[in-house]
PDB file of C-alpha atoms and ligand atoms in Angstrom:
ATOM      1  CA  MET V   1     -22.370 263.342   7.307  1.00  0.00           C
ATOM      2  CA  LYS V   2     -23.516 261.527  10.394  1.00  0.00           C
ATOM      3  CA  ASN V   3     -23.915 264.757  11.960  1.00  0.00           C
ATOM      4  CA  GLN V   4     -26.219 266.788   9.412  1.00  0.00           C
ATOM      5  CA  ILE V   5     -28.168 263.830   9.148  1.00  0.00           C
ATOM      6  CA  GLU V   6     -28.595 264.410  13.219  1.00  0.00           C
ATOM      7  CA  GLN V   7     -28.915 268.320  13.602  1.00  0.00           C
ATOM      8  CA  LEU V   8     -31.532 268.534  10.560  1.00  0.00           C
ATOM      9  CA  LYS V   9     -33.580 265.388  11.937  1.00  0.00           C
ATOM     10  CA  ARG V  10     -33.597 267.025  15.876  1.00  0.00           C
ATOM     11  CA  ALA V  11     -34.376 270.843  13.591  1.00  0.00           C
ATOM     12  CA  LYS V  12     -37.419 269.222  11.448  1.00  0.00           C
ATOM     13  CA  ASN V  13     -38.113 266.956  13.918  1.00  0.00           C
ATOM     14  CA  ALA V  14     -37.513 263.724  11.476  1.00  0.00           C
ATOM     15  CA  VAL V  15     -37.815 260.243  11.950  1.00  0.00           C
ATOM     16  CA  ILE V  16     -35.889 257.595   9.424  1.00  0.00           C
ATOM     17  CA  LEU V  17     -37.084 254.574   8.696  1.00  0.00           C
ATOM     18  CA  ALA V  18     -34.601 251.623   7.411  1.00  0.00           C
ATOM     19  CA  HIS V  19     -35.560 247.964   6.043  1.00  0.00           C
ATOM     20  CA  TYR V  20     -33.368 245.396   6.849  1.00  0.00           C
ATOM     21  CA  TYR V  21     -32.345 245.228   3.474  1.00  0.00           C
ATOM     22  CA  ALA V  22     -31.284 248.704   3.157  1.00  0.00           C
ATOM     23  CA  PRO V  23     -26.989 249.776   3.498  1.00  0.00           C
ATOM     24  CA  ALA V  24     -25.521 248.767   6.884  1.00  0.00           C
ATOM     25  CA  GLU V  25     -23.996 252.754   6.659  1.00  0.00           C
ATOM     26  CA  VAL V  26     -28.076 253.094   6.526  1.00  0.00           C
ATOM     27  CA  GLN V  27     -29.541 250.418   8.854  1.00  0.00           C
ATOM     28  CA  GLU V  28     -26.540 252.278  11.264  1.00  0.00           C
ATOM     29  CA  ILE V  29     -27.863 255.891  11.298  1.00  0.00           C
ATOM     30  CA  ALA V  30     -31.681 254.920  11.517  1.00  0.00           C
ATOM     31  CA  ASP V  31     -33.782 256.220  14.078  1.00  0.00           C
ATOM     32  CA  TYR V  32     -35.931 252.463  13.594  1.00  0.00           C
ATOM     33  CA  VAL V  33     -34.467 248.983  11.618  1.00  0.00           C
ATOM     34  CA  GLY V  34     -37.345 246.353  11.283  1.00  0.00           C
ATOM     35  CA  ASP V  35     -39.183 244.757   8.634  1.00  0.00           C
ATOM     36  CA  SER V  36     -42.082 245.402   6.926  1.00  0.00           C
ATOM     37  CA  PHE V  37     -44.298 245.360   9.412  1.00  0.00           C
ATOM     38  CA  TYR V  38     -42.376 246.791  11.740  1.00  0.00           C
ATOM     39  CA  LEU V  39     -42.052 249.716   9.703  1.00  0.00           C
ATOM     40  CA  ALA V  40     -45.586 249.751   8.910  1.00  0.00           C
ATOM     41  CA  LYS V  41     -46.592 250.074  12.837  1.00  0.00           C
ATOM     42  CA  LEU V  42     -44.248 252.519  12.587  1.00  0.00           C
ATOM     43  CA  ALA V  43     -45.188 254.541  10.414  1.00  0.00           C
ATOM     44  CA  LYS V  44     -48.858 254.234  11.562  1.00  0.00           C
ATOM     45  CA  GLN V  45     -47.923 255.553  14.685  1.00  0.00           C
ATOM     46  CA  SER V  46     -44.823 258.345  14.342  1.00  0.00           C
ATOM     47  CA  ASP V  47     -45.518 262.018  15.520  1.00  0.00           C
ATOM     48  CA  ALA V  48     -42.462 263.078  13.536  1.00  0.00           C
ATOM     49  CA  ASN V  49     -43.783 266.286  11.024  1.00  0.00           C
ATOM     50  CA  ILE V  50     -41.748 264.155   8.210  1.00  0.00           C
ATOM     51  CA  ILE V  51     -40.923 260.207   7.515  1.00  0.00           C
ATOM     52  CA  VAL V  52     -37.961 259.183   5.707  1.00  0.00           C
ATOM     53  CA  PHE V  53     -37.832 256.109   4.554  1.00  0.00           C
ATOM     54  CA  CYS V  54     -34.951 254.044   3.601  1.00  0.00           C
ATOM     55  CA  GLY V  55     -36.629 251.282   1.629  1.00  0.00           C
ATOM     56  CA  VAL V  56     -38.598 250.782  -1.442  1.00  0.00           C
ATOM     57  CA  ALA V  57     -41.723 252.200  -2.950  1.00  0.00           C
ATOM     58  CA  PHE V  58     -44.039 250.541  -1.363  1.00  0.00           C
ATOM     59  CA  MET V  59     -42.726 250.658   1.563  1.00  0.00           C
ATOM     60  CA  GLY V  60     -42.866 254.649   1.520  1.00  0.00           C
ATOM     61  CA  GLU V  61     -46.178 254.374  -0.119  1.00  0.00           C
ATOM     62  CA  SER V  62     -47.945 252.712   2.297  1.00  0.00           C
ATOM     63  CA  ALA V  63     -46.556 255.208   5.139  1.00  0.00           C
ATOM     64  CA  LYS V  64     -48.187 257.714   3.286  1.00  0.00           C
ATOM     65  CA  ILE V  65     -51.123 256.035   2.987  1.00  0.00           C
ATOM     66  CA  LEU V  66     -51.540 255.562   6.877  1.00  0.00           C
ATOM     67  CA  ASN V  67     -49.659 258.479   7.589  1.00  0.00           C
ATOM     68  CA  PRO V  68     -51.708 260.972   5.216  1.00  0.00           C
ATOM     69  CA  ASP V  69     -50.741 264.303   6.926  1.00  0.00           C
ATOM     70  CA  LYS V  70     -47.222 263.120   7.085  1.00  0.00           C
ATOM     71  CA  LYS V  71     -44.519 264.224   4.945  1.00  0.00           C
ATOM     72  CA  VAL V  72     -43.172 261.048   3.557  1.00  0.00           C
ATOM     73  CA  LEU V  73     -39.314 261.221   1.655  1.00  0.00           C
ATOM     74  CA  MET V  74     -37.614 258.499  -0.281  1.00  0.00           C
ATOM     75  CA  PRO V  75     -33.997 259.070  -0.570  1.00  0.00           C
ATOM     76  CA  ASN V  76     -34.361 257.633  -4.112  1.00  0.00           C
ATOM     77  CA  HIS V  77     -37.427 257.133  -5.820  1.00  0.00           C
ATOM     78  CA  ALA V  78     -36.007 254.740  -8.161  1.00  0.00           C
ATOM     79  CA  ALA V  79     -36.222 252.136  -5.363  1.00  0.00           C
ATOM     80  CA  ASP V  80     -38.824 249.982  -6.344  1.00  0.00           C
ATOM     81  CA  CYS V  81     -39.656 246.922  -5.873  1.00  0.00           C
ATOM     82  CA  PRO V  82     -39.885 244.889  -9.246  1.00  0.00           C
ATOM     83  CA  MET V  83     -42.374 242.053  -7.315  1.00  0.00           C
ATOM     84  CA  ALA V  84     -44.789 244.844  -6.597  1.00  0.00           C
ATOM     85  CA  HIS V  85     -46.038 245.273 -10.114  1.00  0.00           C
ATOM     86  CA  MET V  86     -46.581 241.173 -11.355  1.00  0.00           C
ATOM     87  CA  VAL V  87     -50.091 241.013 -11.267  1.00  0.00           C
ATOM     88  CA  ALA V  88     -52.013 240.855 -14.513  1.00  0.00           C
ATOM     89  CA  ASP V  89     -54.864 243.171 -15.579  1.00  0.00           C
ATOM     90  CA  GLY V  90     -57.917 242.517 -15.141  1.00  0.00           C
ATOM     91  CA  ILE V  91     -57.053 239.161 -13.413  1.00  0.00           C
ATOM     92  CA  ILE V  92     -58.205 240.015  -9.911  1.00  0.00           C
ATOM     93  CA  GLU V  93     -61.717 241.001 -11.498  1.00  0.00           C
ATOM     94  CA  GLU V  94     -62.000 237.568 -12.984  1.00  0.00           C
ATOM     95  CA  MET V  95     -61.084 235.930  -9.864  1.00  0.00           C
ATOM     96  CA  ARG V  96     -63.644 237.270  -8.026  1.00  0.00           C
ATOM     97  CA  SER V  97     -66.205 236.799 -10.759  1.00  0.00           C
ATOM     98  CA  ARG V  98     -65.272 232.977 -11.046  1.00  0.00           C
ATOM     99  CA  TYR V  99     -65.548 232.545  -7.246  1.00  0.00           C
ATOM    100  CA  ASP V 100     -68.622 233.785  -4.587  1.00  0.00           C
ATOM    101  CA  ASP V 101     -66.562 233.232  -1.222  1.00  0.00           C
ATOM    102  CA  LEU V 102     -62.958 235.081  -2.321  1.00  0.00           C
ATOM    103  CA  ALA V 103     -60.761 237.212  -0.708  1.00  0.00           C
ATOM    104  CA  VAL V 104     -58.062 238.748  -2.007  1.00  0.00           C
ATOM    105  CA  VAL V 105     -55.439 238.628   0.249  1.00  0.00           C
ATOM    106  CA  CYS V 106     -52.155 241.129  -1.095  1.00  0.00           C
ATOM    107  CA  TYR V 107     -48.361 240.699   0.361  1.00  0.00           C
ATOM    108  CA  ILE V 108     -47.691 244.280   1.286  1.00  0.00           C
ATOM    109  CA  ASN V 109     -45.067 243.962  -1.706  1.00  0.00           C
ATOM    110  CA  SER V 110     -47.492 245.515  -3.883  1.00  0.00           C
ATOM    111  CA  ALA V 111     -47.970 248.541  -5.473  1.00  0.00           C
ATOM    112  CA  ALA V 112     -50.845 250.997  -3.837  1.00  0.00           C
ATOM    113  CA  GLU V 113     -53.630 250.500  -6.970  1.00  0.00           C
ATOM    114  CA  LEU V 114     -53.477 246.534  -6.035  1.00  0.00           C
ATOM    115  CA  LYS V 115     -53.713 246.965  -2.659  1.00  0.00           C
ATOM    116  CA  SER V 116     -57.221 249.111  -3.295  1.00  0.00           C
ATOM    117  CA  LYS V 117     -58.225 246.327  -5.091  1.00  0.00           C
ATOM    118  CA  SER V 118     -57.533 243.962  -2.011  1.00  0.00           C
ATOM    119  CA  ASP V 119     -59.568 242.580   0.629  1.00  0.00           C
ATOM    120  CA  VAL V 120     -57.269 243.018   3.596  1.00  0.00           C
ATOM    121  CA  CYS V 121     -52.569 243.071   3.350  1.00  0.00           C
ATOM    122  CA  VAL V 122     -50.381 240.740   4.792  1.00  0.00           C
ATOM    123  CA  THR V 123     -46.873 240.842   5.438  1.00  0.00           C
ATOM    124  CA  SER V 124     -44.545 237.540   5.843  1.00  0.00           C
ATOM    125  CA  SER V 125     -44.213 238.016   9.715  1.00  0.00           C
ATOM    126  CA  ASN V 126     -47.815 237.778   9.691  1.00  0.00           C
ATOM    127  CA  ALA V 127     -49.410 236.180   6.209  1.00  0.00           C
ATOM    128  CA  VAL V 128     -50.441 232.452   7.612  1.00  0.00           C
ATOM    129  CA  LYS V 129     -52.168 234.029  11.232  1.00  0.00           C
ATOM    130  CA  ILE V 130     -54.138 236.867   8.475  1.00  0.00           C
ATOM    131  CA  VAL V 131     -55.338 233.931   6.088  1.00  0.00           C
ATOM    132  CA  LYS V 132     -56.285 231.435   8.745  1.00  0.00           C
ATOM    133  CA  SER V 133     -58.290 233.838  10.687  1.00  0.00           C
ATOM    134  CA  LEU V 134     -60.279 234.929   7.344  1.00  0.00           C
ATOM    135  CA  PRO V 135     -63.772 233.848   6.886  1.00  0.00           C
ATOM    136  CA  ASN V 136     -63.371 232.781   3.536  1.00  0.00           C
ATOM    137  CA  LYS V 137     -62.805 229.375   1.833  1.00  0.00           C
ATOM    138  CA  ASN V 138     -60.952 230.622  -0.873  1.00  0.00           C
ATOM    139  CA  ILE V 139     -58.021 233.003  -1.322  1.00  0.00           C
ATOM    140  CA  PHE V 140     -56.434 234.342  -4.239  1.00  0.00           C
ATOM    141  CA  PHE V 141     -53.151 235.521  -2.895  1.00  0.00           C
ATOM    142  CA  ILE V 142     -51.114 238.330  -5.148  1.00  0.00           C
ATOM    143  CA  PRO V 143     -48.704 239.332  -6.109  1.00  0.00           C
ATOM    144  CA  ASP V 144     -45.583 236.308  -4.676  1.00  0.00           C
ATOM    145  CA  LYS V 145     -46.382 232.790  -5.531  1.00  0.00           C
ATOM    146  CA  ASN V 146     -43.618 231.421  -3.172  1.00  0.00           C
ATOM    147  CA  LEU V 147     -45.298 233.285   0.048  1.00  0.00           C
ATOM    148  CA  GLY V 148     -48.067 232.449  -1.359  1.00  0.00           C
ATOM    149  CA  SER V 149     -47.421 229.083  -1.121  1.00  0.00           C
ATOM    150  CA  PHE V 150     -45.630 228.614   1.765  1.00  0.00           C
ATOM    151  CA  ILE V 151     -49.389 229.896   3.686  1.00  0.00           C
ATOM    152  CA  ALA V 152     -51.185 227.064   1.266  1.00  0.00           C
ATOM    153  CA  LYS V 153     -48.636 224.683   3.169  1.00  0.00           C
ATOM    154  CA  GLN V 154     -49.727 226.013   6.489  1.00  0.00           C
ATOM    155  CA  VAL V 155     -53.261 227.051   5.978  1.00  0.00           C
ATOM    156  CA  PRO V 156     -54.562 223.485   4.321  1.00  0.00           C
ATOM    157  CA  GLU V 157     -58.056 223.972   5.262  1.00  0.00           C
ATOM    158  CA  LYS V 158     -58.223 226.535   2.478  1.00  0.00           C
ATOM    159  CA  ASN V 159     -57.799 226.677  -1.288  1.00  0.00           C
ATOM    160  CA  ILE V 160     -54.810 229.823  -1.592  1.00  0.00           C
ATOM    161  CA  ILE V 161     -55.392 230.381  -5.969  1.00  0.00           C
ATOM    162  CA  LEU V 162     -51.718 231.237  -6.304  1.00  0.00           C
ATOM    163  CA  ASN V 163     -50.549 234.468  -8.765  1.00  0.00           C
ATOM    164  CA  GLU V 164     -47.205 233.862 -10.663  1.00  0.00           C
ATOM    165  CA  GLY V 165     -45.088 236.241  -9.270  1.00  0.00           C
ATOM    166  CA  CYS V 166     -41.830 236.237  -7.362  1.00  0.00           C
ATOM    167  CA  CYS V 167     -39.211 238.361  -5.955  1.00  0.00           C
ATOM    168  CA  PRO V 168     -36.603 238.445  -8.292  1.00  0.00           C
ATOM    169  CA  ILE V 169     -33.739 238.213  -5.925  1.00  0.00           C
ATOM    170  CA  HIS V 170     -35.006 235.578  -3.655  1.00  0.00           C
ATOM    171  CA  ALA V 171     -36.041 233.406  -6.893  1.00  0.00           C
ATOM    172  CA  LYS V 172     -31.951 233.255  -8.095  1.00  0.00           C
ATOM    173  CA  ILE V 173     -30.891 231.519  -4.934  1.00  0.00           C
ATOM    174  CA  THR V 174     -31.698 227.684  -6.450  1.00  0.00           C
ATOM    175  CA  ALA V 175     -31.393 224.244  -3.930  1.00  0.00           C
ATOM    176  CA  ASP V 176     -28.408 223.759  -5.353  1.00  0.00           C
ATOM    177  CA  GLN V 177     -26.484 227.232  -4.087  1.00  0.00           C
ATOM    178  CA  LEU V 178     -28.015 225.994  -0.614  1.00  0.00           C
ATOM    179  CA  LEU V 179     -26.809 222.105  -0.815  1.00  0.00           C
ATOM    180  CA  THR V 180     -23.214 223.910  -1.775  1.00  0.00           C
ATOM    181  CA  GLU V 181     -23.356 225.633   1.029  1.00  0.00           C
ATOM    182  CA  LYS V 182     -24.880 222.612   3.130  1.00  0.00           C
ATOM    183  CA  ASN V 183     -22.158 220.973   2.534  1.00  0.00           C
ATOM    184  CA  ASN V 184     -19.033 223.430   3.161  1.00  0.00           C
ATOM    185  CA  HIS V 185     -20.852 224.500   6.649  1.00  0.00           C
ATOM    186  CA  PRO V 186     -22.263 220.801   7.854  1.00  0.00           C
ATOM    187  CA  GLY V 187     -22.825 221.864  11.466  1.00  0.00           C
ATOM    188  CA  ALA V 188     -25.233 225.253  10.853  1.00  0.00           C
ATOM    189  CA  LEU V 189     -28.675 225.678  10.637  1.00  0.00           C
ATOM    190  CA  VAL V 190     -30.672 227.372   7.325  1.00  0.00           C
ATOM    191  CA  LEU V 191     -32.527 230.511   7.827  1.00  0.00           C
ATOM    192  CA  THR V 192     -34.519 231.044   4.569  1.00  0.00           C
ATOM    193  CA  HIS V 193     -37.186 234.123   3.701  1.00  0.00           C
ATOM    194  CA  PRO V 194     -40.546 232.306   2.289  1.00  0.00           C
ATOM    195  CA  GLU V 195     -39.836 234.548  -0.621  1.00  0.00           C
ATOM    196  CA  CYS V 196     -38.281 231.562  -1.832  1.00  0.00           C
ATOM    197  CA  ASP V 197     -38.807 228.726  -3.782  1.00  0.00           C
ATOM    198  CA  LYS V 198     -40.521 225.851  -2.347  1.00  0.00           C
ATOM    199  CA  LYS V 199     -36.808 223.774  -2.926  1.00  0.00           C
ATOM    200  CA  VAL V 200     -35.171 225.690  -1.344  1.00  0.00           C
ATOM    201  CA  ILE V 201     -37.462 226.074   1.902  1.00  0.00           C
ATOM    202  CA  GLU V 202     -38.344 222.325   2.333  1.00  0.00           C
ATOM    203  CA  LEU V 203     -34.051 221.954   2.572  1.00  0.00           C
ATOM    204  CA  SER V 204     -34.015 224.814   5.661  1.00  0.00           C
ATOM    205  CA  ASP V 205     -34.665 224.450   9.327  1.00  0.00           C
ATOM    206  CA  PHE V 206     -36.884 227.567   9.414  1.00  0.00           C
ATOM    207  CA  ALA V 207     -38.672 230.071   7.349  1.00  0.00           C
ATOM    208  CA  GLY V 208     -40.018 233.821   8.161  1.00  0.00           C
ATOM    209  CA  SER V 209     -39.361 236.775   7.832  1.00  0.00           C
ATOM    210  CA  THR V 210     -36.744 239.277   7.798  1.00  0.00           C
ATOM    211  CA  SER V 211     -37.198 240.220  11.858  1.00  0.00           C
ATOM    212  CA  GLU V 212     -38.058 236.718  12.452  1.00  0.00           C
ATOM    213  CA  ILE V 213     -34.363 234.821  10.848  1.00  0.00           C
ATOM    214  CA  ILE V 214     -33.166 237.430  12.849  1.00  0.00           C
ATOM    215  CA  ASP V 215     -34.639 236.957  16.408  1.00  0.00           C
ATOM    216  CA  PHE V 216     -34.083 232.906  15.420  1.00  0.00           C
ATOM    217  CA  ALA V 217     -30.667 233.444  15.478  1.00  0.00           C
ATOM    218  CA  LYS V 218     -30.078 235.430  18.298  1.00  0.00           C
ATOM    219  CA  ALA V 219     -32.378 233.091  20.616  1.00  0.00           C
ATOM    220  CA  SER V 220     -30.338 230.008  18.698  1.00  0.00           C
ATOM    221  CA  ALA V 221     -27.903 227.603  20.880  1.00  0.00           C
ATOM    222  CA  CYS V 222     -26.365 227.546  17.557  1.00  0.00           C
ATOM    223  CA  LYS V 223     -23.303 229.021  16.441  1.00  0.00           C
ATOM    224  CA  GLU V 224     -23.744 228.723  12.193  1.00  0.00           C
ATOM    225  CA  PHE V 225     -26.433 229.465  10.284  1.00  0.00           C
ATOM    226  CA  ILE V 226     -27.016 229.754   5.794  1.00  0.00           C
ATOM    227  CA  ILE V 227     -29.049 232.421   5.907  1.00  0.00           C
ATOM    228  CA  CYS V 228     -31.782 232.516   2.580  1.00  0.00           C
ATOM    229  CA  THR V 229     -32.650 235.753   2.700  1.00  0.00           C
ATOM    230  CA  GLU V 230     -31.111 239.314   1.284  1.00  0.00           C
ATOM    231  CA  VAL V 231     -27.743 239.548   2.470  1.00  0.00           C
ATOM    232  CA  GLY V 232     -28.629 243.214   4.218  1.00  0.00           C
ATOM    233  CA  VAL V 233     -29.798 241.715   7.022  1.00  0.00           C
ATOM    234  CA  ASP V 234     -26.147 240.580   7.763  1.00  0.00           C
ATOM    235  CA  TYR V 235     -25.493 244.047   9.578  1.00  0.00           C
ATOM    236  CA  LYS V 236     -28.138 243.021  12.305  1.00  0.00           C
ATOM    237  CA  LEU V 237     -27.142 239.383  12.777  1.00  0.00           C
ATOM    238  CA  VAL V 238     -23.609 240.140  12.854  1.00  0.00           C
ATOM    239  CA  THR V 239     -24.263 243.517  15.373  1.00  0.00           C
ATOM    240  CA  ASP V 240     -26.389 241.070  17.800  1.00  0.00           C
ATOM    241  CA  ASN V 241     -24.118 237.853  17.433  1.00  0.00           C
ATOM    242  CA  PRO V 242     -20.560 238.618  17.632  1.00  0.00           C
ATOM    243  CA  ASP V 243     -19.803 235.227  18.771  1.00  0.00           C
ATOM    244  CA  LYS V 244     -21.919 233.632  15.800  1.00  0.00           C
ATOM    245  CA  LEU V 245     -20.870 233.429  12.063  1.00  0.00           C
ATOM    246  CA  PHE V 246     -23.258 233.802   8.731  1.00  0.00           C
ATOM    247  CA  TYR V 247     -23.257 232.385   5.455  1.00  0.00           C
ATOM    248  CA  TYR V 248     -24.838 233.176   2.499  1.00  0.00           C
ATOM    249  CA  THR V 249     -25.108 231.454  -0.950  1.00  0.00           C
ATOM    250  CA  ASN V 250     -23.323 232.333  -3.909  1.00  0.00           C
ATOM    251  CA  PRO V 251     -23.628 234.474  -5.573  1.00  0.00           C
ATOM    252  CA  HIS V 252     -24.833 236.961  -2.389  1.00  0.00           C
ATOM    253  CA  PRO V 253     -28.285 237.542  -3.284  1.00  0.00           C
ATOM    254  CA  CYS V 254     -28.427 241.826  -3.163  1.00  0.00           C
ATOM    255  CA  CYS V 255     -31.291 243.984  -4.003  1.00  0.00           C
ATOM    256  CA  ALA V 256     -30.350 246.544  -5.528  1.00  0.00           C
ATOM    257  CA  ASP V 257     -33.402 249.292  -5.203  1.00  0.00           C
ATOM    258  CA  MET V 258     -32.746 248.771  -1.678  1.00  0.00           C
ATOM    259  CA  LYS V 259     -29.144 249.839  -1.754  1.00  0.00           C
ATOM    260  CA  LEU V 260     -30.564 253.051  -3.966  1.00  0.00           C
ATOM    261  CA  ASN V 261     -30.883 254.737  -0.293  1.00  0.00           C
ATOM    262  CA  THR V 262     -27.437 256.034   0.406  1.00  0.00           C
ATOM    263  CA  PRO V 263     -26.733 258.349   3.177  1.00  0.00           C
ATOM    264  CA  GLU V 264     -25.695 261.311   0.829  1.00  0.00           C
ATOM    265  CA  ALA V 265     -29.433 260.488  -0.449  1.00  0.00           C
ATOM    266  CA  VAL V 266     -30.991 260.503   2.748  1.00  0.00           C
ATOM    267  CA  LEU V 267     -28.604 263.681   3.692  1.00  0.00           C
ATOM    268  CA  SER V 268     -29.825 265.690   0.711  1.00  0.00           C
ATOM    269  CA  VAL V 269     -33.351 264.928   0.723  1.00  0.00           C
ATOM    270  CA  LEU V 270     -33.480 266.126   4.601  1.00  0.00           C
ATOM    271  CA  GLU V 271     -31.562 268.497   3.746  1.00  0.00           C
ATOM    272  CA  LYS V 272     -33.785 269.917   0.377  1.00  0.00           C
ATOM    273  CA  GLU V 273     -37.210 267.921   1.801  1.00  0.00           C
ATOM    274  CA  ASP V 274     -37.763 267.036  -2.194  1.00  0.00           C
ATOM    275  CA  LYS V 275     -39.211 263.231  -3.167  1.00  0.00           C
ATOM    276  CA  GLU V 276     -42.102 263.015  -1.155  1.00  0.00           C
ATOM    277  CA  ILE V 277     -44.552 260.137  -1.766  1.00  0.00           C
ATOM    278  CA  THR V 278     -47.778 261.591  -3.115  1.00  0.00           C
ATOM    279  CA  VAL V 279     -50.819 258.838  -3.174  1.00  0.00           C
ATOM    280  CA  ASP V 280     -53.685 259.348  -5.179  1.00  0.00           C
ATOM    281  CA  SER V 281     -56.570 259.911  -3.517  1.00  0.00           C
ATOM    282  CA  GLY V 282     -58.852 257.378  -4.697  1.00  0.00           C
ATOM    283  CA  ILE V 283     -55.677 254.801  -4.874  1.00  0.00           C
ATOM    284  CA  ARG V 284     -55.364 255.816  -1.148  1.00  0.00           C
ATOM    285  CA  GLU V 285     -58.879 255.888  -0.143  1.00  0.00           C
ATOM    286  CA  GLY V 286     -58.932 251.998  -1.736  1.00  0.00           C
ATOM    287  CA  ALA V 287     -55.870 251.009   0.096  1.00  0.00           C
ATOM    288  CA  LEU V 288     -56.253 252.663   3.578  1.00  0.00           C
ATOM    289  CA  ARG V 289     -59.268 249.617   4.513  1.00  0.00           C
ATOM    290  CA  PRO V 290     -56.614 246.412   3.702  1.00  0.00           C
ATOM    291  CA  LEU V 291     -53.773 248.181   5.560  1.00  0.00           C
ATOM    292  CA  GLU V 292     -55.531 249.095   8.675  1.00  0.00           C
ATOM    293  CA  ARG V 293     -57.183 245.633   8.184  1.00  0.00           C
ATOM    294  CA  MET V 294     -53.949 244.473   8.017  1.00  0.00           C
ATOM    295  CA  LEU V 295     -52.928 246.107  11.716  1.00  0.00           C
ATOM    296  CA  GLU V 296     -55.935 244.690  13.194  1.00  0.00           C
ATOM    297  CA  LEU V 297     -55.772 241.259  12.528  1.00  0.00           C
ATOM    298  CA  GLY V 298     -51.932 240.911  12.556  1.00  0.00           C
ATOM    299  CA  LYS V 299     -51.808 242.432  16.566  1.00  0.00           C
TER     300      LYS V 299
HETATM  301  P1  LIG I   1     -40.042 241.467   5.430  1.00  0.00           P
HETATM  302  O1  LIG I   1     -39.429 242.572   6.020  1.00  0.00           O
HETATM  303  O2  LIG I   1     -41.361 241.438   5.611  1.00  0.00           O
HETATM  304  O3  LIG I   1     -39.036 239.711   5.470  1.00  0.00           O
HETATM  305  O4  LIG I   1     -39.652 241.535   3.618  1.00  0.00           O
HETATM  306  C1  LIG I   1     -38.903 241.316   3.479  1.00  0.00           C
HETATM  307  C2  LIG I   1     -38.539 241.834   1.712  1.00  0.00           C
HETATM  308  O5  LIG I   1     -38.562 241.784   0.778  1.00  0.00           O
HETATM  309  C3  LIG I   1     -39.198 243.833   1.577  1.00  0.00           C
HETATM  310  O6  LIG I   1     -39.227 243.903   0.482  1.00  0.00           O
HETATM  311 FE1  LIG I   2     -38.761 243.594  -3.535  1.00  0.00          FE
HETATM  312 FE2  LIG I   2     -37.127 241.602  -3.764  1.00  0.00          FE
HETATM  313 FE3  LIG I   2     -36.215 243.770  -3.057  1.00  0.00          FE
HETATM  314 FE4  LIG I   2     -37.770 242.275  -1.218  1.00  0.00          FE
HETATM  315  S1  LIG I   2     -35.441 241.910  -1.940  1.00  0.00           S
HETATM  316  S2  LIG I   2     -37.523 244.900  -2.205  1.00  0.00           S
HETATM  317  S3  LIG I   2     -39.335 241.626  -2.199  1.00  0.00           S
HETATM  318  S4  LIG I   2     -37.418 242.815  -5.322  1.00  0.00           S
END
């Protein structure tokens, strides 16, 4: 299957992008693997004719919005991020009418329509930097309340208004589960994704995006880590650090949507060139500006 995928990629000038939560077999065949910000930048720069995006719907949509002339395929259109839709109808408009000086800051984990109503997008690796740089005092942060409260703590000069949304996978990681692991592995450092609950973040040694967690583990002299994020990062962590040990909270956090990106599905889209991502042109126009602003401010 690996050979078939390689041949088709070359023949069709296709590139495979995968998020760190995609299955290990898919990370192994991908041309580029990374966090949401890295993948969005790559999608913008790519000169391939076809982008096969092994992630969830908002990632494929963002690639298409940034690169409308490319064919963006997703191995399984059922792969969607539940949090991407967790913003109540009308609430953005309500916040805009309530505050004069408001910026709507939209986590990239969001549906294209929500992006189109926002002022700027962010990912977990650039959110603090971008929010700090905005001239507005009032920030309505959608959809993730956990990333929002993580930003609020680091940017106290802003009034961050939180929205009731969160990642169901990261939200299931509890402080009690983490304390059990800390008891089992007292010498381990705790590295956590900011989509986790603030009680989990408070018990951690470091909080950052998937690639920041991976970079931290590689650079650290410590040999043991408790990782509070989706277990797909284990492939890169173990590959980069064969001499280090990585533990996860129980049950292991697993995003079923990301796991729909199987090698079989990748081969099938490359063969058939079906499952193309399309974005309504009005929504695309509206969502392009906040995404481009993120690429500019996140530099
Ligand atoms: P990052 O890759 O930006 O850390 O995001 C994590 C995530 O949940 C993607 O869905
Ligand atoms: Fe969405 Fe959470 Fe899955 Fe990331 S891990 S894609 S935020 S459901």
